[in-house]
Coordinates of N, CA and C in Angstrom, one line a residue:
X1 N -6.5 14.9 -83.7 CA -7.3 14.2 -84.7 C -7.9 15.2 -85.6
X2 N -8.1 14.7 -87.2 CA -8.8 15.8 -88.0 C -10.1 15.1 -88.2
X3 N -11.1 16.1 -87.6 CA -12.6 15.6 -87.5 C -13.4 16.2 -88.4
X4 N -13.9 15.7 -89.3 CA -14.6 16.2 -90.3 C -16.2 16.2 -89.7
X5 N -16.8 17.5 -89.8 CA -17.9 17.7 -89.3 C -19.1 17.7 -90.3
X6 N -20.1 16.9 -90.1 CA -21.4 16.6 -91.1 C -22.4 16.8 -90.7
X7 N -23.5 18.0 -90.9 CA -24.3 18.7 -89.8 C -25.4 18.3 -90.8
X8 N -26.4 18.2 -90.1 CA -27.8 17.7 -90.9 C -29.0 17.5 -89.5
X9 N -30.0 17.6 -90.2 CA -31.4 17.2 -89.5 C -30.9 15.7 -89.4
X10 N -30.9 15.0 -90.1 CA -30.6 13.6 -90.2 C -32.6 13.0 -90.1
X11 N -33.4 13.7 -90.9 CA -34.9 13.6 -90.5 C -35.4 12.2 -92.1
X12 N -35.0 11.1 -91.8 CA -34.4 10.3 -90.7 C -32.7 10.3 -91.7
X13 N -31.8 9.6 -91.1 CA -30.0 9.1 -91.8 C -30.7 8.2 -92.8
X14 N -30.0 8.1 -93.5 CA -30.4 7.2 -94.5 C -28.8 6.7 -95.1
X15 N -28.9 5.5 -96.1 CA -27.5 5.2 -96.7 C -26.7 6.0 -97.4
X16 N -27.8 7.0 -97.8 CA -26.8 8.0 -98.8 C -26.1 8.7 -97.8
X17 N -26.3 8.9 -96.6 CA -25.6 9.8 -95.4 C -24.8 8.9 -95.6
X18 N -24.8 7.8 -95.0 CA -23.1 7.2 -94.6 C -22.5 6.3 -95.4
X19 N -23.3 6.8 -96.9 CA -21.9 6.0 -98.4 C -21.2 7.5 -98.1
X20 N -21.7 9.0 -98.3 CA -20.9 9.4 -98.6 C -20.2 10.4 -97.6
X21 N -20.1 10.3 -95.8 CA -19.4 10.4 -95.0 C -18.5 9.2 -95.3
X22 N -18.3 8.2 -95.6 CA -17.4 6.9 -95.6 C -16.6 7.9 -97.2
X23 N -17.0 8.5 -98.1 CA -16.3 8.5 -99.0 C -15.1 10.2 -98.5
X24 N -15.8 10.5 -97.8 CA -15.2 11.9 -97.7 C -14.3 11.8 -96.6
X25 N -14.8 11.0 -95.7 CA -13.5 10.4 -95.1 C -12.2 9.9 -95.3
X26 N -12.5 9.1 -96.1 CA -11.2 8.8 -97.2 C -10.8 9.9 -98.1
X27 N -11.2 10.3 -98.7 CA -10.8 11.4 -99.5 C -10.1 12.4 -99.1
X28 N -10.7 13.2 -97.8 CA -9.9 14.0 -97.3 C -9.2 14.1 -96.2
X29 N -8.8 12.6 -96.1 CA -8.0 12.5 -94.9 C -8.3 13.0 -93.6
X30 N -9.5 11.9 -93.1 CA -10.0 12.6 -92.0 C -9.7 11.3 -91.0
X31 N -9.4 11.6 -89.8 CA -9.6 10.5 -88.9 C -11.2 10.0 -88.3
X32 N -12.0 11.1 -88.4 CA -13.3 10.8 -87.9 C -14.3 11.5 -88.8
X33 N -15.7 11.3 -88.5 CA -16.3 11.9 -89.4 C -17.8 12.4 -88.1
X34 N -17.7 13.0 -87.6 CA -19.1 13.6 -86.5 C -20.0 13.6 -87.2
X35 N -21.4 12.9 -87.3 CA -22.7 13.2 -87.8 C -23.4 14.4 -86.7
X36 N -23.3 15.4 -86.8 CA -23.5 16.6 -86.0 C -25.0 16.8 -86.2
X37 N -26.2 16.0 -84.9 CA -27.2 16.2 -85.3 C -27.7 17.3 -85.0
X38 N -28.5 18.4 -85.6 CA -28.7 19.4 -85.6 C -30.2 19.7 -85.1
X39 N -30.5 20.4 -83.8 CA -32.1 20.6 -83.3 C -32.8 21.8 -84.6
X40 N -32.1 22.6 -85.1 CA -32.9 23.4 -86.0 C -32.2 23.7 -87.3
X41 N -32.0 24.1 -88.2 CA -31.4 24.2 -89.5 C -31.9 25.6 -89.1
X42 N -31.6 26.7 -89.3 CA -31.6 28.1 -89.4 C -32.6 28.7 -90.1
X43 N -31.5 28.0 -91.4 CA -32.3 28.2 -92.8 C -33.7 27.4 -93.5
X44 N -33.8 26.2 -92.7 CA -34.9 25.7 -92.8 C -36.1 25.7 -91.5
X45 N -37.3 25.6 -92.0 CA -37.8 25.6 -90.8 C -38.7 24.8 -91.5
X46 N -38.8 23.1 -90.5 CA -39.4 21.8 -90.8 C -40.5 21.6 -90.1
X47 N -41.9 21.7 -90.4 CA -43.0 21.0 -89.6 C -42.8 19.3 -89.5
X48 N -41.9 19.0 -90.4 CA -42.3 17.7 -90.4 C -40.9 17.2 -89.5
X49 N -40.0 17.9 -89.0 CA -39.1 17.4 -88.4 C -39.2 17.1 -86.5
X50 N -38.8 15.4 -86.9 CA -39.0 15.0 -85.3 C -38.5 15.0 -84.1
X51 N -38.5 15.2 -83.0 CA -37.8 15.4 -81.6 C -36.3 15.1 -82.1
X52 N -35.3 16.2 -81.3 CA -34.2 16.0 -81.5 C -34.0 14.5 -81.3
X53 N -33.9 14.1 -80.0 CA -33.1 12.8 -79.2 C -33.6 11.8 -80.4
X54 N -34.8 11.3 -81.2 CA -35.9 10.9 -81.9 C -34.5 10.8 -83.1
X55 N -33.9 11.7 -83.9 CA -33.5 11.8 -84.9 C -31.8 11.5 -84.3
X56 N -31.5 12.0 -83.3 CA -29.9 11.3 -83.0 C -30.0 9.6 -82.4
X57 N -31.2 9.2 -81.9 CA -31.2 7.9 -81.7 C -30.6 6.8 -83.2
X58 N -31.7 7.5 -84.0 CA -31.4 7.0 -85.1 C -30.1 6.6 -85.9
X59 N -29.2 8.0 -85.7 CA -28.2 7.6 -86.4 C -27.2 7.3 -85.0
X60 N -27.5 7.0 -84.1 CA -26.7 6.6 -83.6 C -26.8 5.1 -83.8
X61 N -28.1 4.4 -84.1 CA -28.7 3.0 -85.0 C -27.6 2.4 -85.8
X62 N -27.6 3.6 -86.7 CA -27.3 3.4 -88.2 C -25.8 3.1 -88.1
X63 N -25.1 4.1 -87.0 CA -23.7 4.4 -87.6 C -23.0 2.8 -86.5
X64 N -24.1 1.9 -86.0 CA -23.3 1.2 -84.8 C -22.2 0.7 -85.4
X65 N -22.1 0.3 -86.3 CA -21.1 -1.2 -87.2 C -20.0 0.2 -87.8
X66 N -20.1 1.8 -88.1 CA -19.0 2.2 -88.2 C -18.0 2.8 -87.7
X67 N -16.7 2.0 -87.7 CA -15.7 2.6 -86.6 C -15.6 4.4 -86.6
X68 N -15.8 4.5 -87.5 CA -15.2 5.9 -88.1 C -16.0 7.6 -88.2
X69 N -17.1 6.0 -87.8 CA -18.7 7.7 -87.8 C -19.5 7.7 -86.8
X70 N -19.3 9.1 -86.2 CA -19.9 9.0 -84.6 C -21.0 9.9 -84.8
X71 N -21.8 9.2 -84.1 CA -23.4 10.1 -83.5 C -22.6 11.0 -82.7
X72 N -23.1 12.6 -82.8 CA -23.1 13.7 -82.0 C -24.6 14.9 -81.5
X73 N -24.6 14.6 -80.8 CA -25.5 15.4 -80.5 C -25.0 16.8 -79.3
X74 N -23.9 17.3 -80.0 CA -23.3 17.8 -79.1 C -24.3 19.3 -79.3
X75 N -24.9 19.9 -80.5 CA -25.4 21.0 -80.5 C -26.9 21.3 -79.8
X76 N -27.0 19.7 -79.3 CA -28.1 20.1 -78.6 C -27.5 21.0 -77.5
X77 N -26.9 21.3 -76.7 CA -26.8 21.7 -75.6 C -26.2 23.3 -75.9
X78 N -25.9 23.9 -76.8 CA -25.5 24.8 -77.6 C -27.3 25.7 -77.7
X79 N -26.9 27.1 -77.9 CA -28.0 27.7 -77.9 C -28.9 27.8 -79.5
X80 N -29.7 27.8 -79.5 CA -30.6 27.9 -80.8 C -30.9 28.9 -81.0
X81 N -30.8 29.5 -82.5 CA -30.9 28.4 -83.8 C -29.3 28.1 -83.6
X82 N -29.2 26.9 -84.2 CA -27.6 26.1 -84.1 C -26.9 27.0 -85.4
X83 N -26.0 28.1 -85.1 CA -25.3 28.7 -86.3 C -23.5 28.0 -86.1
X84 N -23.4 27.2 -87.2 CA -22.2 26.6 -87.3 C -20.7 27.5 -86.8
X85 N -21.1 28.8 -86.6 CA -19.6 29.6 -85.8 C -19.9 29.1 -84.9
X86 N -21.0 28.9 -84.2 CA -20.8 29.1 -82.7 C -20.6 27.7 -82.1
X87 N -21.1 26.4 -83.3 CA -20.6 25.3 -82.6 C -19.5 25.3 -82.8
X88 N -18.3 25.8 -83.7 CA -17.2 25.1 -84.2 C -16.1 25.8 -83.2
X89 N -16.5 27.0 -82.8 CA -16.0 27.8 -81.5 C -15.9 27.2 -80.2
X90 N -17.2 26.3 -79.8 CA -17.3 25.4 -78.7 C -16.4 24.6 -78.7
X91 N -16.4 23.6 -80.3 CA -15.7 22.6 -80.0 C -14.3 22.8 -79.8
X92 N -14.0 23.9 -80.7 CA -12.4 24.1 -80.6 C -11.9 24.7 -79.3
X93 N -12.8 24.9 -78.1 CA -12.5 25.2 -77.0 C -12.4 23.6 -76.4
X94 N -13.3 23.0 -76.6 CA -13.7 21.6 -76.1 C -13.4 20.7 -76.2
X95 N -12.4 20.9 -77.1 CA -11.8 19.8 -77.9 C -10.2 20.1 -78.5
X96 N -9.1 20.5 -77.9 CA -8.4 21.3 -78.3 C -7.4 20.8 -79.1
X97 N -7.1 19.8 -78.8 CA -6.4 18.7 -79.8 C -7.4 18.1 -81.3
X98 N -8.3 18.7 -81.2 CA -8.4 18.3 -82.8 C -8.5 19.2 -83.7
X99 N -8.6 19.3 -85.0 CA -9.1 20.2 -85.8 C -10.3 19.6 -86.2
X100 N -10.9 20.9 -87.2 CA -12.0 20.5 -87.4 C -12.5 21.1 -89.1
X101 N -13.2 20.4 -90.1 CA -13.1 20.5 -90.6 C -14.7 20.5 -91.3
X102 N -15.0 21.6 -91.9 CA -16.8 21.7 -92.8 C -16.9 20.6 -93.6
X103 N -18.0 20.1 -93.8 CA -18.1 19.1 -94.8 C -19.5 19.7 -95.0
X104 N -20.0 20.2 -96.1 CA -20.9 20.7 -96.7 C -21.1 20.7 -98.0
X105 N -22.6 20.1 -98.6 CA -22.8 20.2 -100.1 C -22.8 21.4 -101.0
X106 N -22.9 21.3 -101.8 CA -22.6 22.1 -102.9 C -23.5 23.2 -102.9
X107 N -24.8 23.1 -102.5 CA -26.2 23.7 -102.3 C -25.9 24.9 -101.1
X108 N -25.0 24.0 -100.3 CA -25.0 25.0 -98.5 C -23.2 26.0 -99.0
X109 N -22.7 25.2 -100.0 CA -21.5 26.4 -100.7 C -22.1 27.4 -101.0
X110 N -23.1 27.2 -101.6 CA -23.8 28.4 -102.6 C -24.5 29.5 -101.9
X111 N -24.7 29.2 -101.0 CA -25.4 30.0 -99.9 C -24.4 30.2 -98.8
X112 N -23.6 30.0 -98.6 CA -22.6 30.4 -97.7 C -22.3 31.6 -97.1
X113 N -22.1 32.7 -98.6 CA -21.9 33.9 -97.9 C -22.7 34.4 -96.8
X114 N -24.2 33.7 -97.2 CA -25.0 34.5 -96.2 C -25.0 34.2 -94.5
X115 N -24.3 32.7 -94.4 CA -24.2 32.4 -93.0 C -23.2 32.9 -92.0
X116 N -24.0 33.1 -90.4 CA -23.0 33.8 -89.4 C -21.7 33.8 -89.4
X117 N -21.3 34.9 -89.9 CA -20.0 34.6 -89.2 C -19.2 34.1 -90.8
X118 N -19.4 33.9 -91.4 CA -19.0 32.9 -92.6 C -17.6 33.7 -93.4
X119 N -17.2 34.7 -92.9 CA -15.9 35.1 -93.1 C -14.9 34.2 -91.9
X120 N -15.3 34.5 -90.7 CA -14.5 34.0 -89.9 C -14.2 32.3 -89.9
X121 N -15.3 31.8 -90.4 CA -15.8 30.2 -90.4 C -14.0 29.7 -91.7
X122 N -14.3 30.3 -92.6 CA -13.7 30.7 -93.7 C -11.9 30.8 -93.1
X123 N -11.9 31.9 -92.2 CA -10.7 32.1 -91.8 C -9.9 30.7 -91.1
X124 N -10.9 30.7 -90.4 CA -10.0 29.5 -89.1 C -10.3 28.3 -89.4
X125 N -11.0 27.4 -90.3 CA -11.2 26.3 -90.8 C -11.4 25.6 -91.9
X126 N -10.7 24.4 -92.4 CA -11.0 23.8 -93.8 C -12.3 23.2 -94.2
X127 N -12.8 23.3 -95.3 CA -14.4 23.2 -95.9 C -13.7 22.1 -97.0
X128 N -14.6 21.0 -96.8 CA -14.6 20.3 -97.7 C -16.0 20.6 -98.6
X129 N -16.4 20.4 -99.9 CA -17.7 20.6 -100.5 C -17.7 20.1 -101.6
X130 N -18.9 18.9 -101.4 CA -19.2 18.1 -102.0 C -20.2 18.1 -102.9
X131 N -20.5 17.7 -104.1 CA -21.6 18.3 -105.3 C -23.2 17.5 -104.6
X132 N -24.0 18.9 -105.1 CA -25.4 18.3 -104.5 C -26.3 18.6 -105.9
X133 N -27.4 18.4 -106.2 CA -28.3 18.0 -107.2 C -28.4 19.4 -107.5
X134 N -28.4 20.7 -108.4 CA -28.7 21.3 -109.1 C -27.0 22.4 -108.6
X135 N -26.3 22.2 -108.2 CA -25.1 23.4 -107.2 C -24.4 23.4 -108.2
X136 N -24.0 24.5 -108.5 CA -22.8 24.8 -109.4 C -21.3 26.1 -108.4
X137 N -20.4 25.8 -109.0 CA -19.1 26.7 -108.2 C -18.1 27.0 -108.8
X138 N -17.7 27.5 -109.0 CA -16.4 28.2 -109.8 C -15.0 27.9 -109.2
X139 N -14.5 27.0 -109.8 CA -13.0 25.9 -109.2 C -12.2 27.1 -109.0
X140 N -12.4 27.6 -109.9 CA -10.9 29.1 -109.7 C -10.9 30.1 -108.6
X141 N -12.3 29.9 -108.7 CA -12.9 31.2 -107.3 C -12.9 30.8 -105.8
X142 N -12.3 29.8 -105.2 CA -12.7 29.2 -104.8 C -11.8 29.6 -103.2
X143 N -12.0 30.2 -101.8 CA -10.9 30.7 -101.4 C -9.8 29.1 -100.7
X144 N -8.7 29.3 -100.0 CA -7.6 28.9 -99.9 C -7.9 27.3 -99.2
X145 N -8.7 27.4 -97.9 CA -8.9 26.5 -96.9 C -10.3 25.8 -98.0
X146 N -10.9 25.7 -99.0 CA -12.1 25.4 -99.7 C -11.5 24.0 -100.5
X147 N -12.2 23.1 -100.1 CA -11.3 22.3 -101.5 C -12.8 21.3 -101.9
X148 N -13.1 21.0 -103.2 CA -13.9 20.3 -103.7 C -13.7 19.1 -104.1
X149 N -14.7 17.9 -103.4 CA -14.3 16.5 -103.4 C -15.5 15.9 -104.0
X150 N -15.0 15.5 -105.3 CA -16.2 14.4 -106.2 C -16.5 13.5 -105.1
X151 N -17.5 13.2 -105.6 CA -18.4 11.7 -104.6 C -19.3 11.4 -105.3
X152 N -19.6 10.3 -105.1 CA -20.3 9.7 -105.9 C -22.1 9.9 -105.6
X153 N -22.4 10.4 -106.5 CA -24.2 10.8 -106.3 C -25.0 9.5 -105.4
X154 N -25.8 9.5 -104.7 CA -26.7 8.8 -104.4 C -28.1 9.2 -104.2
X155 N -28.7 8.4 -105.1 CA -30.4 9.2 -105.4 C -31.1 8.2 -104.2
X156 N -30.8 9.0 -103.1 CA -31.3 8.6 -101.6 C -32.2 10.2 -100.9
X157 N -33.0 10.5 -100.4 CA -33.1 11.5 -99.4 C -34.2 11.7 -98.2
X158 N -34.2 12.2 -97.0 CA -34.9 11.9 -96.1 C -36.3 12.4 -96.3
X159 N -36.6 13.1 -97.5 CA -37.6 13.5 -98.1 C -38.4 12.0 -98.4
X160 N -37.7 11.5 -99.5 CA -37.7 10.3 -99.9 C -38.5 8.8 -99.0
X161 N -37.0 9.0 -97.8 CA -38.1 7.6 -97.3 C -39.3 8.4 -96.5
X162 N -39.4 9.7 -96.0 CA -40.2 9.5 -95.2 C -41.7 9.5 -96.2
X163 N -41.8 9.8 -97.4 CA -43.1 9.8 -98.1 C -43.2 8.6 -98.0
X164 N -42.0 7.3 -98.4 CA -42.7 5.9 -98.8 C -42.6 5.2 -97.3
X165 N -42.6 6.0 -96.6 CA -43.5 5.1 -95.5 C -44.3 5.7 -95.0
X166 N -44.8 7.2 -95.2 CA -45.8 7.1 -95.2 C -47.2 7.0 -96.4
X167 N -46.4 6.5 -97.5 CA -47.0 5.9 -98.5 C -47.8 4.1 -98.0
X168 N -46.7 3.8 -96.7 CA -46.5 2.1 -96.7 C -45.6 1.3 -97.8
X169 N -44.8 2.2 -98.2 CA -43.9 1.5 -99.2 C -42.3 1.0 -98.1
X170 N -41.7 -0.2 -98.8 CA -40.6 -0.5 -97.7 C -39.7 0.5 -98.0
X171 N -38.9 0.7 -97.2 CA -37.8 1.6 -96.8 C -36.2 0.6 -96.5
X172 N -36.3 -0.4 -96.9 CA -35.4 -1.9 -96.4 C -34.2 -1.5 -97.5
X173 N -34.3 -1.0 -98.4 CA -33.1 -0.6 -99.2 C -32.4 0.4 -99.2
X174 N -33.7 1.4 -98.2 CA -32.8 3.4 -98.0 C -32.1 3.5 -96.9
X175 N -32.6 2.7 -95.4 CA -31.8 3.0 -94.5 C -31.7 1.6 -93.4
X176 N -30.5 1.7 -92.6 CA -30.4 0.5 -92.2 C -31.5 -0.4 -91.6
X177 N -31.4 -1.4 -91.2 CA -32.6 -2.4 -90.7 C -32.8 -2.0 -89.1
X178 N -31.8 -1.4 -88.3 CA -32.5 -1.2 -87.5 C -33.2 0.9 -87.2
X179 N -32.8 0.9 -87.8 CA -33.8 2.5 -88.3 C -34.6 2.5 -88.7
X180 N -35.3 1.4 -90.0 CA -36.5 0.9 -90.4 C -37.0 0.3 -89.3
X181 N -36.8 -0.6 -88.7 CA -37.2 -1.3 -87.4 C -37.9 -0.3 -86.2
X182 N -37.3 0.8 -86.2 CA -37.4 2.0 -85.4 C -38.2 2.8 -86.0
X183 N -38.2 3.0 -87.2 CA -39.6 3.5 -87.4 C -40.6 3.3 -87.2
X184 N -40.9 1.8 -87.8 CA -41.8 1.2 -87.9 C -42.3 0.9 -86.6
X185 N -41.9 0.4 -85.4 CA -42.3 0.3 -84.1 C -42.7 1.8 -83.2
X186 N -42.1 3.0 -83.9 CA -42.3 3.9 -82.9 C -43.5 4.5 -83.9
X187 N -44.0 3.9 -84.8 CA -45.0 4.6 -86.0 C -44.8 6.2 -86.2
X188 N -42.8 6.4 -86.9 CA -42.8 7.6 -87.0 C -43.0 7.9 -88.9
X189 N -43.1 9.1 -89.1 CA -43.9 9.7 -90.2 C -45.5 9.0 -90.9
X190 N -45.8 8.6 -90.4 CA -46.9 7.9 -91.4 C -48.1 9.2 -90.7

């Protein structure tokens, strides 16, 4: 199977997460699409981000109705900080019948050079990269296994809903009804 991997806080999934795993799916001919929840971003470091299990519950919420997009929380069990060689090394031990495939914005292109390993990442697997809000990239420059897939913008982000609920503003149009439902009962971000 060709598994396109989509690594994020997911602090919380929201619809713009899974219009445009649903689009990149199609696009680049993937059989699955792993929402790879992530306990730490490296390069980020979140006071506002909540308990791992807390944030894979969620999208495992979100993604129930799709065939095609699985909750993973496989990097919890992986040592921290979570550097994308070392999951993608696991899995391809772990998984040996599939390939595996980056799916990363335009923003985490741009910064690439500087992550673990990111020659080797480079070497042994395909990157899909998708355009993010200020990212620019050079189509020519671009190496062999790199390919760039338009998608369609969604002015969604987990920035976003978590201010408008903790504003008290609804969230019933950013992320599914039962992630809102889950928020709002577990009284997270406010």
């Amino acid at each position: 199977m060709k598994i396109g991997l989509f690594g994020g806080t997911f602090n919380p999934i929201h619809f713009g997460h899974i219009r445009l795993a649903r689009q990149l799916l199609q696009s680049a001919g993937l059989d699955e699409v792993w929402f790879m929840v992530t306990p730490q971003n490296p390069f980020k470091v979140n006071h506002e981000l909540l308990w791992d299990r807390t944030r894979y519950r969620m999208v495992e919420m979100a993604l129930q109705r799709y065939k095609h997009l699985i909750a993973s929380d496989y990097e919890f069990r992986l040592p921290k900080p979570s550097f994308t060689w070392n999951t993608l090394q696991a899995l391809s031990k772990d998984y040996p019948n599939h390939t595996f495939t980056l799916l990363i914005g335009g923003d985490n292109w741009t910064s690439f050079p500087k992550w673990y390993r990111a020659a080797d990442i480079l070497a042994r697997h395909d990157i899909v990269v998708y355009p993010r809000e200020g990212s620019s990239y050079d189509m020519d420059k671009l190496p062999p296994r790199v390919k760039i897939i338009e998608t369609k913008r969604i002015p969604i982000s987990s920035t976003l809903v978590r201010q408008r609920v903790a504003a008290g503003k609804s969230i019933s149009r950013l992320v599914p009804k039962s992630v809102a439902d889950y928020i709002y009962q577990e009284h997270l971000y406010q």
